[in-house]
């Protein structure tokens, strides 16, 4: 699965609102049972005291994040593969999208973003991730990933996605005489729930998006990269992303994003 180790793009499991602070870190405890053909993992993690903050909620086991993962390892036509299923449930101090919209309707002039803060209480968000990785040859690997959450409450830490499908491939450069180079191509389709749509259409702001109105369409992303091995343990990656309907708004975009990354160790 070496080619797949570099597949880190196209949004990962976008609908997995993992426990974490503003930089994606948290504290927790994990147990693992690891066998030859499968592994089972589970853990409890701290969540933030309010969405997108750096303060952790210390109401242990009253609020927090629970995550379980089943990983299976198999061989298909003598090529190795992995299938992972993640289930998660968080209880957080957060607002409800529909409650916020109802408050703005009952109180004309109340901003939807202010309303969702006023609606915050103990709420449960849950979801799952299905992730497939498959080696095709020694130099080619593919992946597919589907993630979903119930989409009723505020996003706690990650990003404004309630459902995401992504897929792609990673190819090492042996074919063209550059065995230490890698090329990758992936696509992703992201969506949000009806409650989430209504909240944004009412003028609400999420962690990363919201502009006062919404002409809803699914967000579509195509990404490609090329990693050049410069010298031993030093690489440079060129990356391009094309996005349609950014922030789920058909009135926005499309946009192109160019980036580069130098990695040395």
PDB file of N, CA, C and O in Angstrom, residues 3 15 30-31 36 48 55 62 84 119 136 144-145 154 161 194 208 211 220 255:
ATOM      1  N   UNK A   3       1.942   3.302  -2.315  1.00  0.00           N
ATOM      2  CA  UNK A   3       1.444   4.460  -3.048  1.00  0.00           C
ATOM      3  C   UNK A   3       0.324   5.188  -2.327  1.00  0.00           C
ATOM      4  O   UNK A   3       0.148   6.394  -2.502  1.00  0.00           O
ATOM      5  N   UNK A  15     -16.897  14.649   6.317  1.00  0.00           N
ATOM      6  CA  UNK A  15     -18.043  14.743   7.230  1.00  0.00           C
ATOM      7  C   UNK A  15     -17.741  14.230   8.626  1.00  0.00           C
ATOM      8  O   UNK A  15     -18.624  14.200   9.482  1.00  0.00           O
ATOM      9  N   UNK A  30      -7.288   5.765  24.204  1.00  0.00           N
ATOM     10  CA  UNK A  30      -7.606   4.837  23.125  1.00  0.00           C
ATOM     11  C   UNK A  30      -7.206   3.422  23.524  1.00  0.00           C
ATOM     12  O   UNK A  30      -6.157   3.215  24.148  1.00  0.00           O
ATOM     13  N   UNK A  31      -8.027   2.454  23.180  1.00  0.00           N
ATOM     14  CA  UNK A  31      -7.687   1.041  23.337  1.00  0.00           C
ATOM     15  C   UNK A  31      -7.723   0.391  21.963  1.00  0.00           C
ATOM     16  O   UNK A  31      -8.549   0.754  21.112  1.00  0.00           O
ATOM     17  N   UNK A  36      -3.875 -10.132  12.951  1.00  0.00           N
ATOM     18  CA  UNK A  36      -3.208 -10.181  11.647  1.00  0.00           C
ATOM     19  C   UNK A  36      -4.085  -9.627  10.532  1.00  0.00           C
ATOM     20  O   UNK A  36      -3.614  -8.879   9.670  1.00  0.00           O
ATOM     21  N   UNK A  48     -14.363  20.643  22.475  1.00  0.00           N
ATOM     22  CA  UNK A  48     -14.233  22.039  22.897  1.00  0.00           C
ATOM     23  C   UNK A  48     -15.512  22.500  23.590  1.00  0.00           C
ATOM     24  O   UNK A  48     -16.597  21.951  23.389  1.00  0.00           O
ATOM     25  N   UNK A  55     -10.716  26.104  23.948  1.00  0.00           N
ATOM     26  CA  UNK A  55     -10.983  25.731  25.337  1.00  0.00           C
ATOM     27  C   UNK A  55     -11.708  24.391  25.378  1.00  0.00           C
ATOM     28  O   UNK A  55     -12.784  24.233  24.789  1.00  0.00           O
ATOM     29  N   UNK A  62     -19.899  13.616  30.491  1.00  0.00           N
ATOM     30  CA  UNK A  62     -21.172  14.300  30.263  1.00  0.00           C
ATOM     31  C   UNK A  62     -21.167  14.865  28.859  1.00  0.00           C
ATOM     32  O   UNK A  62     -22.172  14.825  28.147  1.00  0.00           O
ATOM     33  N   UNK A  84     -11.872   0.205   6.109  1.00  0.00           N
ATOM     34  CA  UNK A  84     -12.056   0.749   7.460  1.00  0.00           C
ATOM     35  C   UNK A  84     -13.469   1.295   7.606  1.00  0.00           C
ATOM     36  O   UNK A  84     -13.978   1.966   6.711  1.00  0.00           O
ATOM     37  N   UNK A 119     -29.056  29.384  20.925  1.00  0.00           N
ATOM     38  CA  UNK A 119     -29.706  28.069  20.962  1.00  0.00           C
ATOM     39  C   UNK A 119     -28.801  26.974  21.515  1.00  0.00           C
ATOM     40  O   UNK A 119     -29.207  25.811  21.576  1.00  0.00           O
ATOM     41  N   UNK A 136      -3.136  -1.713  -6.691  1.00  0.00           N
ATOM     42  CA  UNK A 136      -3.369  -2.254  -8.025  1.00  0.00           C
ATOM     43  C   UNK A 136      -2.097  -2.913  -8.556  1.00  0.00           C
ATOM     44  O   UNK A 136      -2.124  -4.028  -9.072  1.00  0.00           O
ATOM     45  N   UNK A 144     -11.261   4.980  -2.107  1.00  0.00           N
ATOM     46  CA  UNK A 144     -12.599   5.546  -2.132  1.00  0.00           C
ATOM     47  C   UNK A 144     -13.038   5.794  -0.702  1.00  0.00           C
ATOM     48  O   UNK A 144     -12.701   5.021   0.203  1.00  0.00           O
ATOM     49  N   UNK A 145     -13.785   6.882  -0.486  1.00  0.00           N
ATOM     50  CA  UNK A 145     -14.134   7.243   0.898  1.00  0.00           C
ATOM     51  C   UNK A 145     -15.507   7.908   0.915  1.00  0.00           C
ATOM     52  O   UNK A 145     -15.774   8.832   0.134  1.00  0.00           O
ATOM     53  N   UNK A 154     -24.396  22.410  15.010  1.00  0.00           N
ATOM     54  CA  UNK A 154     -23.185  23.091  14.587  1.00  0.00           C
ATOM     55  C   UNK A 154     -22.009  22.128  14.439  1.00  0.00           C
ATOM     56  O   UNK A 154     -21.863  21.173  15.202  1.00  0.00           O
ATOM     57  N   UNK A 161     -19.184  20.288   6.341  1.00  0.00           N
ATOM     58  CA  UNK A 161     -19.570  19.203   5.433  1.00  0.00           C
ATOM     59  C   UNK A 161     -20.416  18.210   6.216  1.00  0.00           C
ATOM     60  O   UNK A 161     -20.040  17.812   7.316  1.00  0.00           O
ATOM     61  N   UNK A 194     -30.415  19.558   4.891  1.00  0.00           N
ATOM     62  CA  UNK A 194     -31.450  20.580   4.662  1.00  0.00           C
ATOM     63  C   UNK A 194     -31.461  21.598   5.789  1.00  0.00           C
ATOM     64  O   UNK A 194     -31.600  22.815   5.540  1.00  0.00           O
ATOM     65  N   UNK A 208     -16.283  28.009   8.453  1.00  0.00           N
ATOM     66  CA  UNK A 208     -15.489  28.488   7.321  1.00  0.00           C
ATOM     67  C   UNK A 208     -16.321  29.136   6.226  1.00  0.00           C
ATOM     68  O   UNK A 208     -15.757  29.539   5.210  1.00  0.00           O
ATOM     69  N   UNK A 211     -22.318  33.654   3.566  1.00  0.00           N
ATOM     70  CA  UNK A 211     -22.219  35.014   3.023  1.00  0.00           C
ATOM     71  C   UNK A 211     -23.578  35.693   2.925  1.00  0.00           C
ATOM     72  O   UNK A 211     -23.779  36.609   2.141  1.00  0.00           O
ATOM     73  N   UNK A 220     -18.084  20.597  -5.626  1.00  0.00           N
ATOM     74  CA  UNK A 220     -17.354  19.587  -6.400  1.00  0.00           C
ATOM     75  C   UNK A 220     -15.895  20.031  -6.546  1.00  0.00           C
ATOM     76  O   UNK A 220     -15.633  21.179  -6.924  1.00  0.00           O
ATOM     77  N   UNK A 255     -13.453  28.264  -8.808  1.00  0.00           N
ATOM     78  CA  UNK A 255     -12.168  28.826  -8.419  1.00  0.00           C
ATOM     79  C   UNK A 255     -11.065  27.794  -8.631  1.00  0.00           C
ATOM     80  O   UNK A 255     -11.312  26.594  -8.617  1.00  0.00           O
TER      81      UNK A 255
END
